[in-house]
PDB file of C-alpha atoms in Angstrom:
ATOM      1  CA  MET A   1      21.426   6.070 -33.021  1.00  0.00           C
ATOM      2  CA  ASP A   2      20.129   4.502 -36.204  1.00  0.00           C
ATOM      3  CA  SER A   3      16.458   3.518 -35.705  1.00  0.00           C
ATOM      4  CA  GLN A   4      16.713   0.112 -37.484  1.00  0.00           C
ATOM      5  CA  ARG A   5      19.833  -0.614 -35.169  1.00  0.00           C
ATOM      6  CA  GLN A   6      17.755   0.250 -32.003  1.00  0.00           C
ATOM      7  CA  ALA A   7      14.696  -1.683 -33.188  1.00  0.00           C
ATOM      8  CA  LEU A   8      16.784  -4.839 -33.646  1.00  0.00           C
ATOM      9  CA  LEU A   9      18.428  -4.306 -30.156  1.00  0.00           C
ATOM     10  CA  ASP A  10      14.977  -3.993 -28.568  1.00  0.00           C
ATOM     11  CA  HIS A  11      13.538  -6.890 -30.344  1.00  0.00           C
ATOM     12  CA  ALA A  12      16.607  -8.944 -29.593  1.00  0.00           C
ATOM     13  CA  ALA A  13      16.410  -7.833 -25.921  1.00  0.00           C
ATOM     14  CA  MET A  14      13.070  -9.513 -25.690  1.00  0.00           C
ATOM     15  CA  ALA A  15      13.850 -12.387 -27.770  1.00  0.00           C
ATOM     16  CA  PHE A  16      16.997 -13.345 -25.898  1.00  0.00           C
ATOM     17  CA  ALA A  17      15.217 -12.610 -22.598  1.00  0.00           C
ATOM     18  CA  ARG A  18      12.128 -15.013 -23.630  1.00  0.00           C
ATOM     19  CA  HIS A  19      13.967 -17.889 -25.281  1.00  0.00           C
ATOM     20  CA  GLY A  20      17.701 -17.646 -24.145  1.00  0.00           C
ATOM     21  CA  TYR A  21      20.457 -17.236 -26.317  1.00  0.00           C
ATOM     22  CA  ALA A  22      20.202 -20.654 -27.862  1.00  0.00           C
ATOM     23  CA  GLY A  23      16.587 -20.316 -28.241  1.00  0.00           C
ATOM     24  CA  ALA A  24      16.483 -17.061 -29.822  1.00  0.00           C
ATOM     25  CA  SER A  25      16.472 -16.905 -33.719  1.00  0.00           C
ATOM     26  CA  VAL A  26      18.111 -14.255 -35.630  1.00  0.00           C
ATOM     27  CA  ARG A  27      15.566 -14.529 -38.471  1.00  0.00           C
ATOM     28  CA  HIS A  28      12.820 -14.115 -35.841  1.00  0.00           C
ATOM     29  CA  ILE A  29      14.283 -11.156 -34.395  1.00  0.00           C
ATOM     30  CA  ALA A  30      14.669  -9.537 -37.753  1.00  0.00           C
ATOM     31  CA  ASP A  31      11.248 -10.627 -38.742  1.00  0.00           C
ATOM     32  CA  SER A  32       9.667  -9.111 -35.473  1.00  0.00           C
ATOM     33  CA  ALA A  33      11.404  -5.853 -36.066  1.00  0.00           C
ATOM     34  CA  SER A  34      10.227  -5.865 -39.702  1.00  0.00           C
ATOM     35  CA  ILE A  35      13.895  -5.434 -40.911  1.00  0.00           C
ATOM     36  CA  ASN A  36      15.977  -7.365 -43.255  1.00  0.00           C
ATOM     37  CA  GLY A  37      18.119 -10.035 -41.458  1.00  0.00           C
ATOM     38  CA  ALA A  38      21.184  -8.939 -43.363  1.00  0.00           C
ATOM     39  CA  LYS A  39      21.053  -5.879 -41.064  1.00  0.00           C
ATOM     40  CA  ILE A  40      21.952  -7.874 -38.142  1.00  0.00           C
ATOM     41  CA  ALA A  41      25.224  -8.988 -39.822  1.00  0.00           C
ATOM     42  CA  TYR A  42      25.825  -5.348 -40.995  1.00  0.00           C
ATOM     43  CA  TYR A  43      25.269  -3.851 -37.478  1.00  0.00           C
ATOM     44  CA  PHE A  44      26.488  -6.509 -35.227  1.00  0.00           C
ATOM     45  CA  GLY A  45      28.448  -9.136 -37.263  1.00  0.00           C
ATOM     46  CA  SER A  46      26.793 -12.099 -35.535  1.00  0.00           C
ATOM     47  CA  LYS A  47      24.269 -13.413 -33.105  1.00  0.00           C
ATOM     48  CA  GLU A  48      26.766 -13.131 -30.442  1.00  0.00           C
ATOM     49  CA  GLY A  49      27.739  -9.643 -31.580  1.00  0.00           C
ATOM     50  CA  LEU A  50      23.890  -8.888 -31.176  1.00  0.00           C
ATOM     51  CA  PHE A  51      23.744 -10.309 -27.774  1.00  0.00           C
ATOM     52  CA  ARG A  52      26.639  -8.512 -26.612  1.00  0.00           C
ATOM     53  CA  ALA A  53      25.292  -5.159 -28.132  1.00  0.00           C
ATOM     54  CA  VAL A  54      21.944  -5.727 -26.397  1.00  0.00           C
ATOM     55  CA  LEU A  55      23.703  -6.262 -23.016  1.00  0.00           C
ATOM     56  CA  LYS A  56      25.676  -3.025 -23.581  1.00  0.00           C
ATOM     57  CA  ASP A  57      22.689  -1.113 -24.729  1.00  0.00           C
ATOM     58  CA  ARG A  58      20.699  -2.038 -21.694  1.00  0.00           C
ATOM     59  CA  ASP A  59      23.481  -1.389 -19.272  1.00  0.00           C
ATOM     60  CA  GLU A  60      24.301   2.015 -20.891  1.00  0.00           C
ATOM     61  CA  ARG A  61      20.516   3.173 -20.713  1.00  0.00           C
ATOM     62  CA  ILE A  62      20.423   2.032 -17.172  1.00  0.00           C
ATOM     63  CA  ARG A  63      23.499   3.965 -16.273  1.00  0.00           C
ATOM     64  CA  GLU A  64      22.251   6.979 -18.055  1.00  0.00           C
ATOM     65  CA  ARG A  65      19.110   7.032 -15.876  1.00  0.00           C
ATOM     66  CA  LEU A  66      21.159   6.529 -12.802  1.00  0.00           C
ATOM     67  CA  GLU A  67      23.451   9.468 -13.606  1.00  0.00           C
ATOM     68  CA  TRP A  68      20.385  11.722 -14.472  1.00  0.00           C
ATOM     69  CA  ALA A  69      18.876  10.675 -10.837  1.00  0.00           C
ATOM     70  CA  GLU A  70      21.974  11.446  -8.891  1.00  0.00           C
ATOM     71  CA  LYS A  71      22.368  14.848 -10.652  1.00  0.00           C
ATOM     72  CA  SER A  72      18.735  15.653 -10.278  1.00  0.00           C
ATOM     73  CA  ALA A  73      18.856  14.898  -6.345  1.00  0.00           C
ATOM     74  CA  ALA A  74      20.465  16.854  -3.613  1.00  0.00           C
ATOM     75  CA  THR A  75      23.632  15.549  -2.004  1.00  0.00           C
ATOM     76  CA  GLY A  76      24.422  12.809   0.480  1.00  0.00           C
ATOM     77  CA  ARG A  77      21.667  10.595   1.493  1.00  0.00           C
ATOM     78  CA  ALA A  78      18.968  12.077  -1.050  1.00  0.00           C
ATOM     79  CA  ARG A  79      21.417  11.497  -3.726  1.00  0.00           C
ATOM     80  CA  THR A  80      21.960   7.688  -2.795  1.00  0.00           C
ATOM     81  CA  GLU A  81      18.297   7.007  -2.429  1.00  0.00           C
ATOM     82  CA  ALA A  82      17.587   8.580  -5.958  1.00  0.00           C
ATOM     83  CA  ARG A  83      20.111   6.323  -7.602  1.00  0.00           C
ATOM     84  CA  GLN A  84      18.677   3.338  -5.758  1.00  0.00           C
ATOM     85  CA  ARG A  85      15.122   4.073  -6.708  1.00  0.00           C
ATOM     86  CA  ALA A  86      16.309   4.841 -10.208  1.00  0.00           C
ATOM     87  CA  TYR A  87      18.077   1.498 -10.471  1.00  0.00           C
ATOM     88  CA  TRP A  88      15.183  -0.574  -9.331  1.00  0.00           C
ATOM     89  CA  ASN A  89      12.648   1.518 -11.517  1.00  0.00           C
ATOM     90  CA  CYS A  90      15.141   0.849 -14.670  1.00  0.00           C
ATOM     91  CA  VAL A  91      15.805  -2.740 -14.000  1.00  0.00           C
ATOM     92  CA  VAL A  92      12.170  -3.857 -12.896  1.00  0.00           C
ATOM     93  CA  VAL A  93       9.901  -1.470 -14.503  1.00  0.00           C
ATOM     94  CA  GLU A  94      11.449   0.131 -17.534  1.00  0.00           C
ATOM     95  CA  PHE A  95      13.842  -2.509 -18.887  1.00  0.00           C
ATOM     96  CA  PRO A  96      12.494  -5.950 -17.540  1.00  0.00           C
ATOM     97  CA  GLU A  97      14.025  -8.225 -19.880  1.00  0.00           C
ATOM     98  CA  PHE A  98      17.466  -7.073 -18.339  1.00  0.00           C
ATOM     99  CA  VAL A  99      16.691  -9.436 -15.396  1.00  0.00           C
ATOM    100  CA  HIS A 100      16.302 -12.222 -17.821  1.00  0.00           C
ATOM    101  CA  LEU A 101      19.113 -11.221 -20.196  1.00  0.00           C
ATOM    102  CA  ALA A 102      21.751 -10.668 -17.685  1.00  0.00           C
ATOM    103  CA  TRP A 103      21.041 -12.338 -14.606  1.00  0.00           C
ATOM    104  CA  GLY A 104      19.256 -15.315 -16.266  1.00  0.00           C
ATOM    105  CA  HIS A 105      22.282 -15.920 -18.337  1.00  0.00           C
ATOM    106  CA  THR A 106      24.492 -15.836 -15.575  1.00  0.00           C
ATOM    107  CA  LEU A 107      22.416 -18.244 -13.470  1.00  0.00           C
ATOM    108  CA  PHE A 108      21.414 -20.594 -16.173  1.00  0.00           C
ATOM    109  CA  ALA A 109      24.791 -20.741 -17.958  1.00  0.00           C
ATOM    110  CA  GLY A 110      25.162 -23.392 -20.692  1.00  0.00           C
ATOM    111  CA  ASP A 111      22.610 -22.348 -22.978  1.00  0.00           C
ATOM    112  CA  GLY A 112      24.898 -21.907 -25.945  1.00  0.00           C
ATOM    113  CA  PHE A 113      26.372 -18.656 -25.137  1.00  0.00           C
ATOM    114  CA  PRO A 114      29.506 -18.072 -22.975  1.00  0.00           C
ATOM    115  CA  SER A 115      28.155 -16.247 -19.996  1.00  0.00           C
ATOM    116  CA  GLU A 116      31.129 -14.438 -18.701  1.00  0.00           C
ATOM    117  CA  ASP A 117      29.903 -11.300 -20.131  1.00  0.00           C
ATOM    118  CA  CYS A 118      26.752 -11.588 -18.119  1.00  0.00           C
ATOM    119  CA  ARG A 119      28.531 -12.679 -14.977  1.00  0.00           C
ATOM    120  CA  ARG A 120      30.697  -9.567 -15.222  1.00  0.00           C
ATOM    121  CA  LEU A 121      27.859  -7.071 -15.935  1.00  0.00           C
ATOM    122  CA  VAL A 122      25.911  -8.597 -13.136  1.00  0.00           C
ATOM    123  CA  SER A 123      28.767  -8.328 -10.953  1.00  0.00           C
ATOM    124  CA  ASP A 124      28.981  -4.662 -11.959  1.00  0.00           C
ATOM    125  CA  HIS A 125      25.398  -3.989 -11.377  1.00  0.00           C
ATOM    126  CA  LEU A 126      25.781  -5.435  -7.649  1.00  0.00           C
ATOM    127  CA  LYS A 127      28.133  -2.472  -7.125  1.00  0.00           C
ATOM    128  CA  LEU A 128      25.345   0.001  -8.155  1.00  0.00           C
ATOM    129  CA  VAL A 129      23.036  -1.059  -5.523  1.00  0.00           C
ATOM    130  CA  ASP A 130      23.365  -0.741  -1.752  1.00  0.00           C
ATOM    131  CA  SER A 131      21.319  -4.006  -1.175  1.00  0.00           C
ATOM    132  CA  PRO A 132      22.968  -6.591  -3.539  1.00  0.00           C
ATOM    133  CA  ASP A 133      21.152  -9.316  -1.583  1.00  0.00           C
ATOM    134  CA  ALA A 134      17.743  -7.735  -3.172  1.00  0.00           C
ATOM    135  CA  VAL A 135      19.338  -8.394  -6.368  1.00  0.00           C
ATOM    136  CA  GLY A 136      19.909 -11.968  -5.735  1.00  0.00           C
ATOM    137  CA  SER A 137      16.345 -12.546  -4.216  1.00  0.00           C
ATOM    138  CA  LEU A 138      14.620 -10.672  -7.074  1.00  0.00           C
ATOM    139  CA  ALA A 139      16.481 -12.895  -9.682  1.00  0.00           C
ATOM    140  CA  ILE A 140      15.713 -16.135  -8.153  1.00  0.00           C
ATOM    141  CA  VAL A 141      12.079 -15.188  -7.576  1.00  0.00           C
ATOM    142  CA  LEU A 142      11.440 -13.587 -10.932  1.00  0.00           C
ATOM    143  CA  LEU A 143      13.464 -16.140 -12.942  1.00  0.00           C
ATOM    144  CA  SER A 144      11.648 -19.092 -11.182  1.00  0.00           C
ATOM    145  CA  SER A 145       8.180 -17.402 -12.020  1.00  0.00           C
ATOM    146  CA  SER A 146       5.962 -18.961 -14.814  1.00  0.00           C
ATOM    147  CA  ILE A 147       5.341 -15.480 -16.040  1.00  0.00           C
ATOM    148  CA  PRO A 148       8.479 -13.604 -17.291  1.00  0.00           C
ATOM    149  CA  LEU A 149       8.978 -10.157 -15.527  1.00  0.00           C
ATOM    150  CA  MET A 150       8.380  -8.344 -18.920  1.00  0.00           C
ATOM    151  CA  ASP A 151       4.944  -9.961 -19.204  1.00  0.00           C
ATOM    152  CA  LYS A 152       3.727  -8.641 -15.760  1.00  0.00           C
ATOM    153  CA  SER A 153       1.748  -5.581 -15.717  1.00  0.00           C
ATOM    154  CA  GLU A 154       3.700  -2.337 -15.214  1.00  0.00           C
ATOM    155  CA  ARG A 155       1.802  -1.666 -11.895  1.00  0.00           C
ATOM    156  CA  ASP A 156       3.048  -5.222 -10.714  1.00  0.00           C
ATOM    157  CA  ARG A 157       6.583  -4.415 -11.958  1.00  0.00           C
ATOM    158  CA  GLN A 158       6.432  -0.961 -10.001  1.00  0.00           C
ATOM    159  CA  ALA A 159       5.219  -2.902  -6.952  1.00  0.00           C
ATOM    160  CA  TRP A 160       8.258  -5.055  -7.141  1.00  0.00           C
ATOM    161  CA  ALA A 161      10.432  -2.063  -7.681  1.00  0.00           C
ATOM    162  CA  ASP A 162       9.093  -0.290  -4.543  1.00  0.00           C
ATOM    163  CA  LYS A 163       9.435  -3.345  -2.474  1.00  0.00           C
ATOM    164  CA  LEU A 164      13.100  -3.729  -3.574  1.00  0.00           C
ATOM    165  CA  PHE A 165      13.967  -0.086  -2.923  1.00  0.00           C
ATOM    166  CA  THR A 166      15.010   0.337   0.853  1.00  0.00           C
ATOM    167  CA  PRO A 167      15.673   3.865   1.749  1.00  0.00           C
ATOM    168  CA  THR A 168      19.070   4.250   3.641  1.00  0.00           C
TER     169      THR A 168
END
């Protein structure tokens, strides 16, 4: 993948997670990535296209990690547990902005973006975990916190991931 495109995706993920769709500025995203703002139109067409690309990028990266975890584990229960642990580590530790991007835009619809894409993605992710109630609990607790998940220390995020992972 083009490094400028990935940089825009990474900076946009953080901006959308912190400020919501309506509050994130395309200019700020480009400036924070030190890339000409015209590249957003070139790569993504629009702010909405950028947002959708961010969701897709994070979803694909999470699913790649899950696939790798499953292939690395033995069969049966060990494989299921590896997938579950990998999911929580990806969502909470490695890509903490995902909670705010997908779940935040699902729960707090109406911030200027049609949240159907987010609802669909969250629904798909509920199928990836054996404890969908944990997803809802995490979303409510973390989204109501005054400190966004991505601003918490990696150690604190890992503690959350460990708490959410429940071996079968």
